[in-house]
Short mmCIF file of C-alpha atoms in Angstrom, two decimals:
data_model
loop_
_atom_site.label_atom_id
_atom_site.label_comp_id
_atom_site.label_asym_id
_atom_site.label_seq_id
_atom_site.Cartn_x
_atom_site.Cartn_y
_atom_site.Cartn_z
CA GLU Y 68 0.12 0.25 0.38
CA GLU Y 69 2.80 2.37 0.83
CA PHE Y 70 4.32 1.78 -2.26
CA GLU Y 71 1.10 2.68 -4.26
CA HIS Y 72 1.19 5.73 -2.80
CA ASN Y 73 4.39 6.62 -3.15
CA ASP Y 74 3.66 5.86 -7.19
CA PHE Y 75 0.90 7.83 -6.42
CA CYS Y 76 1.99 11.17 -5.19
CA ILE Y 77 5.06 10.97 -7.89
CA LYS Y 78 2.18 11.25 -10.81
CA GLU Y 79 -0.21 13.34 -9.43
CA LEU Y 80 2.95 15.45 -7.79
CA ARG Y 81 4.01 15.45 -11.94
CA LYS Y 82 1.22 15.77 -13.30
CA ASN Y 83 0.00 18.86 -11.00
CA GLY Y 84 2.94 20.41 -11.79
CA GLN Y 85 3.01 19.86 -15.09
CA GLN Y 86 -0.91 21.72 -15.56
CA GLN Y 87 0.04 24.56 -12.84
CA LYS Y 88 3.37 25.02 -15.83
CA GLU Y 89 0.53 24.82 -18.74
CA LYS Y 90 -1.59 27.67 -17.16
CA GLN Y 91 0.82 29.51 -16.24
CA GLN Y 92 1.96 29.90 -20.16
CA LYS Y 93 -1.97 29.55 -21.15
CA ILE Y 94 -2.39 33.15 -18.31
CA LYS Y 95 0.39 34.92 -19.75
CA ASP Y 96 -0.55 34.02 -23.28
CA LEU Y 97 -3.90 35.33 -22.95
CA THR Y 98 -2.43 38.36 -20.77
CA LEU Y 99 -0.86 39.27 -23.74
CA SER Y 100 -3.08 38.81 -25.79
CA LEU Y 101 -5.42 41.23 -24.03
CA GLU Y 102 -3.09 43.61 -24.48
CA ASP Y 103 -2.79 42.94 -27.72
CA MET Y 104 -6.47 43.55 -28.34
CA ALA Y 105 -6.78 46.31 -25.56
CA ALA Y 106 -4.64 48.41 -28.12
CA THR Y 107 -6.08 46.86 -31.42
CA ILE Y 108 -9.55 48.59 -30.30
CA ASP Y 109 -7.93 51.70 -29.63
CA THR Y 110 -5.99 52.01 -32.59
CA LEU Y 111 -10.02 51.20 -34.51
CA THR Y 112 -11.73 53.45 -32.13
CA LYS Y 113 -9.38 56.66 -33.23
CA ASP Y 114 -9.67 55.63 -37.01
CA ILE Y 115 -13.37 55.71 -36.39
CA LYS Y 116 -13.46 58.55 -34.55
CA THR Y 117 -11.06 60.08 -38.01
CA LEU Y 118 -12.77 58.69 -40.97
CA GLN Y 119 -15.65 59.81 -39.18
CA ASP Y 120 -14.46 63.71 -38.81
CA GLN Y 121 -13.15 63.45 -42.67
CA VAL Y 122 -17.13 62.04 -43.32
CA ALA Y 123 -18.38 65.74 -42.03
CA GLU Y 124 -16.13 67.64 -42.77
CA ALA Y 125 -16.80 65.95 -46.87
CA GLN Y 126 -20.37 67.03 -46.23
CA ARG Y 127 -19.93 70.12 -45.04
CA GLN Y 128 -17.62 71.21 -47.54
CA VAL Y 129 -19.51 69.42 -50.83
CA LYS Y 130 -22.46 72.07 -48.62
CA HIS Y 131 -20.86 75.14 -48.83
CA ALA Y 132 -19.68 74.25 -52.30
CA SER Y 133 -23.20 73.70 -52.84
CA GLU Y 134 -24.17 77.10 -51.80
CA ASP Y 135 -20.74 78.64 -53.28
CA ARG Y 136 -22.07 76.99 -56.95
CA GLU Y 137 -25.65 78.47 -56.32
CA GLN Y 138 -24.63 81.60 -55.77
CA GLU Y 139 -22.30 82.51 -59.09
CA ASN Y 140 -25.55 80.52 -60.85
CA GLN Y 141 -27.07 83.38 -59.64
CA GLU Y 142 -24.90 86.07 -60.75
CA PHE Y 143 -24.47 84.65 -63.70
CA GLN Y 144 -27.65 84.74 -64.43
CA GLN Y 145 -27.79 88.43 -63.62
CA THR Y 146 -24.73 89.23 -65.27
CA VAL Y 147 -26.45 86.88 -68.45
CA ALA Y 148 -29.47 89.64 -68.33
CA ASP Y 149 -28.39 92.72 -67.56
CA GLN Y 150 -26.50 91.90 -70.59
CA ARG Y 151 -28.94 90.82 -73.21
CA ALA Y 152 -31.03 94.02 -71.88
CA THR Y 153 -27.79 96.41 -72.63
CA GLN Y 154 -27.81 94.93 -76.28
CA GLN Y 155 -31.55 94.71 -76.39
CA ILE Y 156 -31.57 98.77 -75.78
CA LEU Y 157 -28.98 99.40 -77.32
CA THR Y 158 -30.08 97.76 -80.57
CA LYS Y 159 -32.43 99.34 -80.53
CA GLY Y 160 -30.52 102.64 -80.02
CA LEU Y 161 -28.77 102.10 -83.05
CA ASP Y 162 -31.68 100.89 -84.91
CA ARG Y 163 -33.17 103.75 -84.66
CA LEU Y 164 -30.11 105.61 -85.03
CA LYS Y 165 -29.32 103.84 -88.36
CA GLN Y 166 -32.78 104.96 -89.81
CA PHE Y 167 -32.88 108.17 -88.37
CA TYR Y 168 -29.48 109.26 -90.85
CA ALA Y 169 -31.48 106.86 -93.18
CA GLU Y 170 -33.77 109.72 -94.01
CA ARG Y 171 -32.39 112.54 -93.42
CA ALA Y 172 -30.02 111.51 -96.03
CA LEU Y 173 -32.64 110.09 -97.79
CA LEU Y 174 -34.66 114.09 -97.98
CA GLN Y 175 -30.99 115.28 -98.54
CA THR Y 176 -30.93 113.23 -101.39
CA LYS Y 177 -34.87 114.45 -102.67
CA ALA Y 178 -34.05 118.01 -102.30
CA LYS Y 179 -30.75 118.27 -104.22
CA GLN Y 180 -32.96 116.05 -106.91
CA GLU Y 181 -35.72 118.80 -107.02
CA PRO Y 182 -34.77 122.51 -107.84
CA GLY Y 183 -36.21 124.70 -105.73
CA ALA Y 184 -37.13 122.05 -102.79
CA ALA Y 185 -36.04 123.27 -99.03
CA ALA Y 186 -35.03 120.58 -97.18
CA PRO Y 187 -36.07 120.76 -94.18
CA PRO Y 188 -35.03 121.83 -90.85
CA PRO Y 189 -33.07 119.53 -88.92
CA PRO Y 190 -33.86 118.34 -84.88
CA PRO Y 191 -33.57 120.90 -82.64
CA GLY Y 192 -30.38 120.11 -80.91
CA PHE Y 193 -29.49 118.07 -84.72
CA LYS Y 194 -26.59 119.89 -87.43
CA GLU Y 195 -27.46 118.94 -91.27
CA TYR Y 196 -26.33 115.64 -91.86
CA LYS Y 197 -23.38 116.83 -94.03
CA LYS Y 198 -22.01 118.25 -91.47
CA SER Y 199 -22.59 115.42 -88.92
CA ALA Y 200 -19.25 114.01 -89.29
CA GLY Y 201 -19.58 112.61 -85.39
CA ALA Y 202 -22.68 110.65 -86.12
CA GLY Y 203 -20.58 107.10 -87.24
CA GLY Y 204 -18.35 107.38 -84.76
CA VAL Y 205 -21.64 106.80 -81.38
CA MET Y 206 -22.66 104.03 -84.02
CA THR Y 207 -18.97 102.69 -83.86
CA MET Y 208 -18.81 103.20 -79.98
CA ILE Y 209 -22.67 101.90 -79.06
CA GLN Y 210 -21.87 98.83 -81.75
CA SER Y 211 -18.67 98.18 -79.92
CA VAL Y 212 -20.27 98.37 -76.17
CA ILE Y 213 -23.08 96.06 -77.90
CA ASN Y 214 -20.17 93.17 -78.87
CA ASP Y 215 -18.56 93.96 -75.77
CA ALA Y 216 -21.73 92.77 -74.00
CA LYS Y 217 -22.51 89.96 -76.11
CA ALA Y 218 -18.41 89.17 -75.32
CA MET Y 219 -18.66 89.35 -72.32
CA GLU Y 220 -21.90 86.94 -72.19
CA LYS Y 221 -19.69 84.15 -73.95
CA GLU Y 222 -17.70 84.99 -71.00
CA ALA Y 223 -19.86 84.20 -68.33
CA ILE Y 224 -21.76 81.44 -70.13
CA GLN Y 225 -17.87 79.74 -70.82
CA ALA Y 226 -17.25 80.87 -66.60
CA GLU Y 227 -20.94 79.15 -65.78
CA GLN Y 228 -20.73 76.28 -67.81
CA ASP Y 229 -16.65 75.74 -66.18
CA SER Y 230 -18.19 76.29 -62.66
CA GLN Y 231 -20.47 73.68 -63.13
CA SER Y 232 -18.24 71.60 -64.28
CA ALA Y 233 -15.52 71.96 -61.74
CA TYR Y 234 -18.47 71.72 -59.16
CA GLU Y 235 -20.05 68.11 -60.55
CA SER Y 236 -16.06 66.89 -60.80
CA PHE Y 237 -15.99 67.89 -57.35
CA VAL Y 238 -18.63 66.38 -55.36
CA LYS Y 239 -18.88 63.43 -57.50
CA ASN Y 240 -15.18 62.76 -56.28
CA THR Y 241 -15.90 64.07 -52.43
CA ASN Y 242 -18.77 61.39 -52.64
CA ASP Y 243 -17.35 58.87 -53.67
CA SER Y 244 -14.94 59.31 -50.74
CA ILE Y 245 -17.29 59.83 -48.50
CA ALA Y 246 -18.92 56.50 -49.34
CA ALA Y 247 -15.34 54.68 -49.37
CA ASN Y 248 -15.10 56.38 -45.86
CA GLN Y 249 -18.59 54.92 -44.93
CA ARG Y 250 -17.14 51.17 -46.22
CA ASP Y 251 -13.88 51.72 -44.72
CA ILE Y 252 -16.36 53.05 -40.79
CA VAL Y 253 -18.05 49.33 -41.37
CA SER Y 254 -15.22 47.59 -41.45
CA LYS Y 255 -13.82 48.86 -38.62
CA THR Y 256 -17.33 48.89 -36.80
CA GLU Y 257 -17.41 45.35 -37.15
CA SER Y 258 -13.90 44.50 -36.48
CA LYS Y 259 -14.15 46.63 -33.75
CA ALA Y 260 -16.59 44.63 -32.51
CA LYS Y 261 -15.78 41.35 -33.07
CA ALA Y 262 -12.43 42.39 -31.22
CA GLU Y 263 -14.26 43.37 -28.26
CA GLN Y 264 -16.30 40.27 -28.58
CA ASP Y 265 -12.57 38.50 -28.31
CA LYS Y 266 -11.61 40.67 -25.43
CA THR Y 267 -15.06 39.49 -23.83
CA GLN Y 268 -13.73 35.39 -24.87
CA ALA Y 269 -10.15 36.18 -23.22
CA GLU Y 270 -10.89 38.25 -20.20
CA GLU Y 271 -13.83 34.82 -19.53
CA ASP Y 272 -10.67 32.50 -20.42
CA LEU Y 273 -7.99 34.34 -18.44
CA LYS Y 274 -10.93 34.14 -15.56
CA ALA Y 275 -11.04 30.41 -15.45
CA THR Y 276 -7.47 29.64 -16.23
CA MET Y 277 -6.49 31.37 -12.41
CA ILE Y 278 -9.43 30.16 -11.10
CA GLU Y 279 -7.89 26.82 -12.50
CA LEU Y 280 -4.59 27.59 -11.83
CA GLU Y 281 -5.71 27.96 -7.84
CA GLN Y 282 -7.34 24.17 -7.73
CA LEU Y 283 -4.14 22.94 -8.84
CA ALA Y 284 -2.37 24.57 -6.12
CA ALA Y 285 -5.21 24.09 -3.98
CA TYR Y 286 -4.47 20.67 -4.78
CA ALA Y 287 -0.82 20.13 -4.75
CA ALA Y 288 -1.07 21.46 -1.25
CA ASP Y 289 -3.31 18.42 -0.68
CA LEU Y 290 -1.14 16.49 -1.93
CA HIS Y 291 1.76 17.62 -0.45
CA LYS Y 292 -0.11 16.84 3.20
CA SER Y 293 -0.79 13.89 2.06
CA CYS Y 294 3.01 12.88 0.72
CA ASP Y 295 5.94 14.78 1.37
CA PHE Y 296 5.84 12.34 4.54
CA VAL Y 297 5.26 9.34 1.77
CA LEU Y 298 8.47 10.63 -0.65
CA ASP Y 299 10.79 11.90 2.45
CA ASN Y 300 10.59 8.80 4.27
CA PHE Y 301 9.86 5.84 1.14
CA THR Y 302 13.13 4.26 0.67
CA GLY Y 303 14.13 4.53 4.95
CA ARG Y 304 10.72 2.69 5.39
CA GLN Y 305 10.79 0.18 2.68
CA GLU Y 306 14.09 -0.87 4.08
CA ALA Y 307 12.92 -1.16 7.53
CA ARG Y 308 10.12 -3.01 6.46
CA ALA Y 309 11.89 -5.33 4.16
CA GLN Y 310 14.54 -5.97 7.75
CA GLU Y 311 11.33 -6.57 9.63
CA ILE Y 312 10.26 -8.92 7.03
CA GLU Y 313 13.12 -11.04 6.89
CA ALA Y 314 13.18 -10.82 10.46
CA LEU Y 315 9.92 -12.49 10.88
CA ARG Y 316 11.47 -15.36 8.38
CA GLN Y 317 14.22 -16.14 10.42
CA ALA Y 318 11.80 -16.26 13.38
CA LYS Y 319 9.33 -18.45 11.56
CA ALA Y 320 12.23 -20.32 10.25
CA VAL Y 321 13.41 -20.85 14.11
CA LEU Y 322 9.61 -22.01 14.80
CA SER Y 323 10.12 -24.30 12.37
CA GLY Y 324 13.42 -26.02 13.20
CA ALA Y 325 15.91 -24.51 11.51
CA ASP Y 326 19.90 -23.59 13.11
CA PHE Y 327 20.70 -20.08 11.97
CA GLN Y 328 24.21 -20.66 13.88
#
């Protein structure tokens, strides 16, 4: 029985020691994993916040760009309306002047062709047609203003088209960037949730492993109470028993009539 108990103690203490080493290593690994998970979660949290800020800023820029585009379009429409009104008014005035000078020229031509006919007096403020050499300059100036108005209208239309194209390109690129960031936010949020779930599981595993290690330590203490005396004195006790057995054998032999002299 003592031999079996000694063998049991040796095996159980060796097994318990190995199990404690395994639990200690597991605790170490879980602790390192928890530190990595905490760092990962912190990084993901910061990345998500950065992406959310970028999305908010991009949306703000699109809003401001839309407001600026609307203001620019209103200014464009006003500019075109002004230039077209200028062209319309000046064209009418120029046509009137052309008609007036054409009529005056016609009257003077008829007067020259009809002897004795007196040419009608010029309107107040006008000199005779032959002396109104500046009329051509006035019409040229008005035509120049009309041409400038047309050119300004054309430039405004081109600028409006360029601004609209740039705005549409900006909005498209910004929306693409927002969509990409939002997809990244979803992906990182899912990764964060998975990391938090793994962290919770690892914390539970760590707690359970520490309890198991405490139980192994308690069992080891019980083993030592039961086994230390046997292990420390096993050889001596076995030798003593062997001597006792030998003595009993001899005593039995003497009782049986054997001679040990």
